[in-house]
Amino acid sequence: MDSFDTAREQLLVGGVPLTLLAERVGQTPFYAYDRGLIAARIAAVRHVLPPGVLLHYAIKANPMPALVGWVRPLVDGMDVASAGELKLALDAGADPQGIGFAGPGKRAAELRQAVAAGVLLHVESARELQLLADAAQDLGLPARVALRINPDFELRGAGMHMGGGAKPFGVDAEQAPGLLRAMHGGGLGFEGFHVYPGSQNLRAEVIAQSLSRSVDLVLRLAQHAPAPVRYVNLGGGWGIPYFPGERRLDLAPVADALAQAQARLRQELPQARLVVELGRYLVGEAGVYVVRVLDRKLSRGQVFLVTDGGMHQHLAASGNFGQVIRRNYPVAIGNRLQCAERETASVVGPLCTPLDLLADKSDLAVAQPGDLVVVFQSGAYGASASPQAFLGHPACVEVLV
Ligand SMILES: *Cc1c(COP(=O)(O)O)cnc(C)c1O
């Protein structure tokens, strides 16, 4: 069991009933992450990963320090996308050897910090390569380099495309041989490749195909590599179901595709370690956003539950974090999960904008002021991906239970 059990009256988070948890937190709104569910999910992923494939956590999905600390010993490495996330990973005790730093616009100071820390830089442009060489020379330290490739294929069916076509991420596959040649000598220590085609993919066959095409690409580019390839990070992009009708990702075909990818790499690039980097798949289903009903309003026949939290703290649930069509995240009245008396109600926040909508005409237990609304699937891209300063309400709290 690695997602929440809703077959009881009160939701339990880490074994604590929701209303008691709200008292313990001392305020609403809050995010609560269940450490048992996170550990169970990571164990489930490890169970299907072929032996030898390394599992990294992408901190961007949820950078809460206690959570990063909890995840750290359960994975083989961390992927960071800023000097701030680098600090989080190091503070959590991550081994610099297993930290990868990606991102399309790294500042010179960040590159220098990363070289000083001894982490692997995912180089995404010629400019970055030059800055890295300068930093390495200046510090008298080698810069560990992987080249991030913008593939010459596109992932069809991913929620978010981050590779293929014209993209700001990585260097186009066509430009890679030139950059690889430029890595000879200097203080640059080439280690391998990073390919990240996209995020939030629920279709195993698409992920499998992308893995196979990424291996083709890596094997082609490896011919130009200035040193043996030791690191091949083929991303992840494993999605979680957010909306009605979405089916859970079937892991068995993904695991098969990884085993095939690994077998091909072993044959052609015997020193290469295959890395999978996952964010939301590890933590997204282990978190809830909890808000309290302040008011119950009836407007021309429609029920509105006005709560103390909203889009400023959970932009994604409001439908404003990259979604094309707004759909409801799964929501429930967390202290009345088995209540038979139900109604259609919309859950809104306190902001003076119609965008502040957590659930539009949802089927919910009849709720009163004081009740707790929970938004499920909120363990990733929640608090840190929301404009908390918008309208000047207090920041929300996050707890790991
Ligand atoms: C955002 C990102 C991830 C994590 O994506 P999830 O959908 O949370 O798994 C991993 N790798 C890179 C390079 C990313 O940009």
PDB file of N, CA and C and ligand atoms in Angstrom, residues 57-61 79 81 102-103 122 124 148 160 162 169 194 196 198-201 233 235-239 277-282 380-381, ligand 1:
ATOM      1  N   TYR A  57      16.602  11.010  -6.770  1.00  0.00           N
ATOM      2  CA  TYR A  57      15.426  11.830  -6.450  1.00  0.00           C
ATOM      3  C   TYR A  57      15.642  13.235  -7.008  1.00  0.00           C
ATOM      4  N   ALA A  58      14.683  13.729  -7.786  1.00  0.00           N
ATOM      5  CA  ALA A  58      14.735  15.096  -8.317  1.00  0.00           C
ATOM      6  C   ALA A  58      14.123  16.033  -7.282  1.00  0.00           C
ATOM      7  N   ILE A  59      14.967  16.797  -6.612  1.00  0.00           N
ATOM      8  CA  ILE A  59      14.537  17.618  -5.472  1.00  0.00           C
ATOM      9  C   ILE A  59      13.471  18.646  -5.845  1.00  0.00           C
ATOM     10  N   LYS A  60      13.506  19.091  -7.093  1.00  0.00           N
ATOM     11  CA  LYS A  60      12.509  20.061  -7.575  1.00  0.00           C
ATOM     12  C   LYS A  60      11.081  19.657  -7.213  1.00  0.00           C
ATOM     13  N   ALA A  61      10.782  18.367  -7.216  1.00  0.00           N
ATOM     14  CA  ALA A  61       9.413  17.906  -6.966  1.00  0.00           C
ATOM     15  C   ALA A  61       8.945  18.284  -5.568  1.00  0.00           C
ATOM     16  N   ASP A  79      19.094  14.741  -7.815  1.00  0.00           N
ATOM     17  CA  ASP A  79      19.254  15.672  -8.916  1.00  0.00           C
ATOM     18  C   ASP A  79      18.788  17.037  -8.470  1.00  0.00           C
ATOM     19  N   ALA A  81      18.665  21.445  -9.345  1.00  0.00           N
ATOM     20  CA  ALA A  81      18.521  22.347 -10.485  1.00  0.00           C
ATOM     21  C   ALA A  81      18.823  23.793 -10.114  1.00  0.00           C
ATOM     22  N   ALA A 102      21.411  19.930 -13.048  1.00  0.00           N
ATOM     23  CA  ALA A 102      20.912  20.270 -14.380  1.00  0.00           C
ATOM     24  C   ALA A 102      20.192  21.616 -14.330  1.00  0.00           C
ATOM     25  N   GLY A 103      19.854  22.142 -15.490  1.00  0.00           N
ATOM     26  CA  GLY A 103      19.122  23.412 -15.559  1.00  0.00           C
ATOM     27  C   GLY A 103      19.654  24.251 -16.705  1.00  0.00           C
ATOM     28  N   HIS A 122      25.495  18.847 -15.348  1.00  0.00           N
ATOM     29  CA  HIS A 122      24.862  18.506 -16.612  1.00  0.00           C
ATOM     30  C   HIS A 122      24.972  19.746 -17.493  1.00  0.00           C
ATOM     31  N   GLU A 124      24.627  22.289 -20.416  1.00  0.00           N
ATOM     32  CA  GLU A 124      23.518  22.495 -21.349  1.00  0.00           C
ATOM     33  C   GLU A 124      23.824  23.508 -22.440  1.00  0.00           C
ATOM     34  N   ARG A 148      24.066  17.258 -21.330  1.00  0.00           N
ATOM     35  CA  ARG A 148      22.618  17.066 -21.451  1.00  0.00           C
ATOM     36  C   ARG A 148      22.221  17.274 -22.902  1.00  0.00           C
ATOM     37  N   MET A 160       4.392  16.837 -20.057  1.00  0.00           N
ATOM     38  CA  MET A 160       5.228  18.011 -20.275  1.00  0.00           C
ATOM     39  C   MET A 160       6.427  17.622 -21.109  1.00  0.00           C
ATOM     40  N   MET A 162      10.013  18.049 -22.573  1.00  0.00           N
ATOM     41  CA  MET A 162      11.225  18.794 -22.237  1.00  0.00           C
ATOM     42  C   MET A 162      12.377  18.402 -23.149  1.00  0.00           C
ATOM     43  N   PHE A 169      16.389  23.390 -23.193  1.00  0.00           N
ATOM     44  CA  PHE A 169      17.049  22.433 -22.305  1.00  0.00           C
ATOM     45  C   PHE A 169      18.086  21.610 -23.050  1.00  0.00           C
ATOM     46  N   HIS A 194      23.096  12.928 -20.275  1.00  0.00           N
ATOM     47  CA  HIS A 194      21.793  13.096 -19.638  1.00  0.00           C
ATOM     48  C   HIS A 194      20.774  13.371 -20.738  1.00  0.00           C
ATOM     49  N   TYR A 196      16.574  13.941 -21.079  1.00  0.00           N
ATOM     50  CA  TYR A 196      15.317  14.048 -20.320  1.00  0.00           C
ATOM     51  C   TYR A 196      14.169  14.432 -21.234  1.00  0.00           C
ATOM     52  N   GLY A 198      10.804  14.169 -20.961  1.00  0.00           N
ATOM     53  CA  GLY A 198       9.568  14.802 -20.486  1.00  0.00           C
ATOM     54  C   GLY A 198       9.097  14.250 -19.161  1.00  0.00           C
ATOM     55  N   SER A 199       8.029  14.862 -18.647  1.00  0.00           N
ATOM     56  CA  SER A 199       7.493  14.578 -17.312  1.00  0.00           C
ATOM     57  C   SER A 199       6.057  14.082 -17.391  1.00  0.00           C
ATOM     58  N   GLN A 200       5.570  13.555 -16.267  1.00  0.00           N
ATOM     59  CA  GLN A 200       4.145  13.217 -16.090  1.00  0.00           C
ATOM     60  C   GLN A 200       3.623  12.349 -17.230  1.00  0.00           C
ATOM     61  N   ASN A 201       4.316  11.233 -17.441  1.00  0.00           N
ATOM     62  CA  ASN A 201       3.899  10.289 -18.468  1.00  0.00           C
ATOM     63  C   ASN A 201       3.217   9.090 -17.807  1.00  0.00           C
ATOM     64  N   ASN A 233      22.209   9.054 -17.670  1.00  0.00           N
ATOM     65  CA  ASN A 233      20.966   9.390 -16.977  1.00  0.00           C
ATOM     66  C   ASN A 233      19.885   9.572 -18.036  1.00  0.00           C
ATOM     67  N   GLY A 235      16.666  10.039 -17.459  1.00  0.00           N
ATOM     68  CA  GLY A 235      15.479  10.722 -16.960  1.00  0.00           C
ATOM     69  C   GLY A 235      14.523   9.769 -16.291  1.00  0.00           C
ATOM     70  N   GLY A 236      13.260  10.054 -16.413  1.00  0.00           N
ATOM     71  CA  GLY A 236      12.236   9.246 -15.757  1.00  0.00           C
ATOM     72  C   GLY A 236      10.915   9.647 -16.369  1.00  0.00           C
ATOM     73  N   GLY A 237      10.341  10.702 -15.797  1.00  0.00           N
ATOM     74  CA  GLY A 237       9.084  11.197 -16.341  1.00  0.00           C
ATOM     75  C   GLY A 237       7.896  10.324 -15.986  1.00  0.00           C
ATOM     76  N   TRP A 238       8.079   9.427 -15.000  1.00  0.00           N
ATOM     77  CA  TRP A 238       6.968   8.550 -14.609  1.00  0.00           C
ATOM     78  C   TRP A 238       5.874   9.400 -13.976  1.00  0.00           C
ATOM     79  N   GLY A 239       4.658   9.268 -14.485  1.00  0.00           N
ATOM     80  CA  GLY A 239       3.567  10.112 -14.022  1.00  0.00           C
ATOM     81  C   GLY A 239       2.739   9.458 -12.919  1.00  0.00           C
ATOM     82  N   GLU A 277      15.951   9.179 -12.852  1.00  0.00           N
ATOM     83  CA  GLU A 277      15.683  10.273 -11.906  1.00  0.00           C
ATOM     84  C   GLU A 277      14.189  10.497 -11.822  1.00  0.00           C
ATOM     85  N   LEU A 278      13.652  10.380 -10.614  1.00  0.00           N
ATOM     86  CA  LEU A 278      12.216  10.528 -10.420  1.00  0.00           C
ATOM     87  C   LEU A 278      11.930  11.582  -9.369  1.00  0.00           C
ATOM     88  N   GLY A 279      10.898  12.362  -9.620  1.00  0.00           N
ATOM     89  CA  GLY A 279      10.442  13.348  -8.650  1.00  0.00           C
ATOM     90  C   GLY A 279       9.072  12.961  -8.141  1.00  0.00           C
ATOM     91  N   ARG A 280       8.052  13.395  -8.890  1.00  0.00           N
ATOM     92  CA  ARG A 280       6.676  13.207  -8.403  1.00  0.00           C
ATOM     93  C   ARG A 280       6.312  11.746  -8.168  1.00  0.00           C
ATOM     94  N   TYR A 281       6.894  10.827  -8.923  1.00  0.00           N
ATOM     95  CA  TYR A 281       6.498   9.429  -8.742  1.00  0.00           C
ATOM     96  C   TYR A 281       6.845   8.931  -7.332  1.00  0.00           C
ATOM     97  N   LEU A 282       7.918   9.486  -6.759  1.00  0.00           N
ATOM     98  CA  LEU A 282       8.342   9.033  -5.433  1.00  0.00           C
ATOM     99  C   LEU A 282       7.548   9.694  -4.305  1.00  0.00           C
ATOM    100  N   ALA A 380       3.967  16.638  -4.500  1.00  0.00           N
ATOM    101  CA  ALA A 380       4.962  17.221  -5.409  1.00  0.00           C
ATOM    102  C   ALA A 380       4.381  18.460  -6.075  1.00  0.00           C
ATOM    103  N   TYR A 381       5.252  19.424  -6.327  1.00  0.00           N
ATOM    104  CA  TYR A 381       4.864  20.662  -7.019  1.00  0.00           C
ATOM    105  C   TYR A 381       3.707  21.360  -6.301  1.00  0.00           C
TER     106      TYR A 381
HETATM  107  C1  LIG B   1      11.535  18.292 -13.358  1.00  0.00           C
HETATM  108  C2  LIG B   1      12.587  17.316 -13.653  1.00  0.00           C
HETATM  109  C3  LIG B   1      12.538  16.042 -13.080  1.00  0.00           C
HETATM  110  C4  LIG B   1      11.428  15.570 -12.195  1.00  0.00           C
HETATM  111  O1  LIG B   1      10.222  15.433 -12.881  1.00  0.00           O
HETATM  112  P1  LIG B   1       9.025  14.596 -12.239  1.00  0.00           P
HETATM  113  O2  LIG B   1       7.925  14.746 -13.212  1.00  0.00           O
HETATM  114  O3  LIG B   1       8.727  15.227 -10.926  1.00  0.00           O
HETATM  115  O4  LIG B   1       9.498  13.204 -12.080  1.00  0.00           O
HETATM  116  C5  LIG B   1      13.567  15.186 -13.352  1.00  0.00           C
HETATM  117  N1  LIG B   1      14.598  15.555 -14.146  1.00  0.00           N
HETATM  118  C6  LIG B   1      14.671  16.769 -14.712  1.00  0.00           C
HETATM  119  C7  LIG B   1      15.819  17.107 -15.574  1.00  0.00           C
HETATM  120  C8  LIG B   1      13.668  17.686 -14.499  1.00  0.00           C
HETATM  121  O5  LIG B   1      13.739  18.886 -15.061  1.00  0.00           O
END
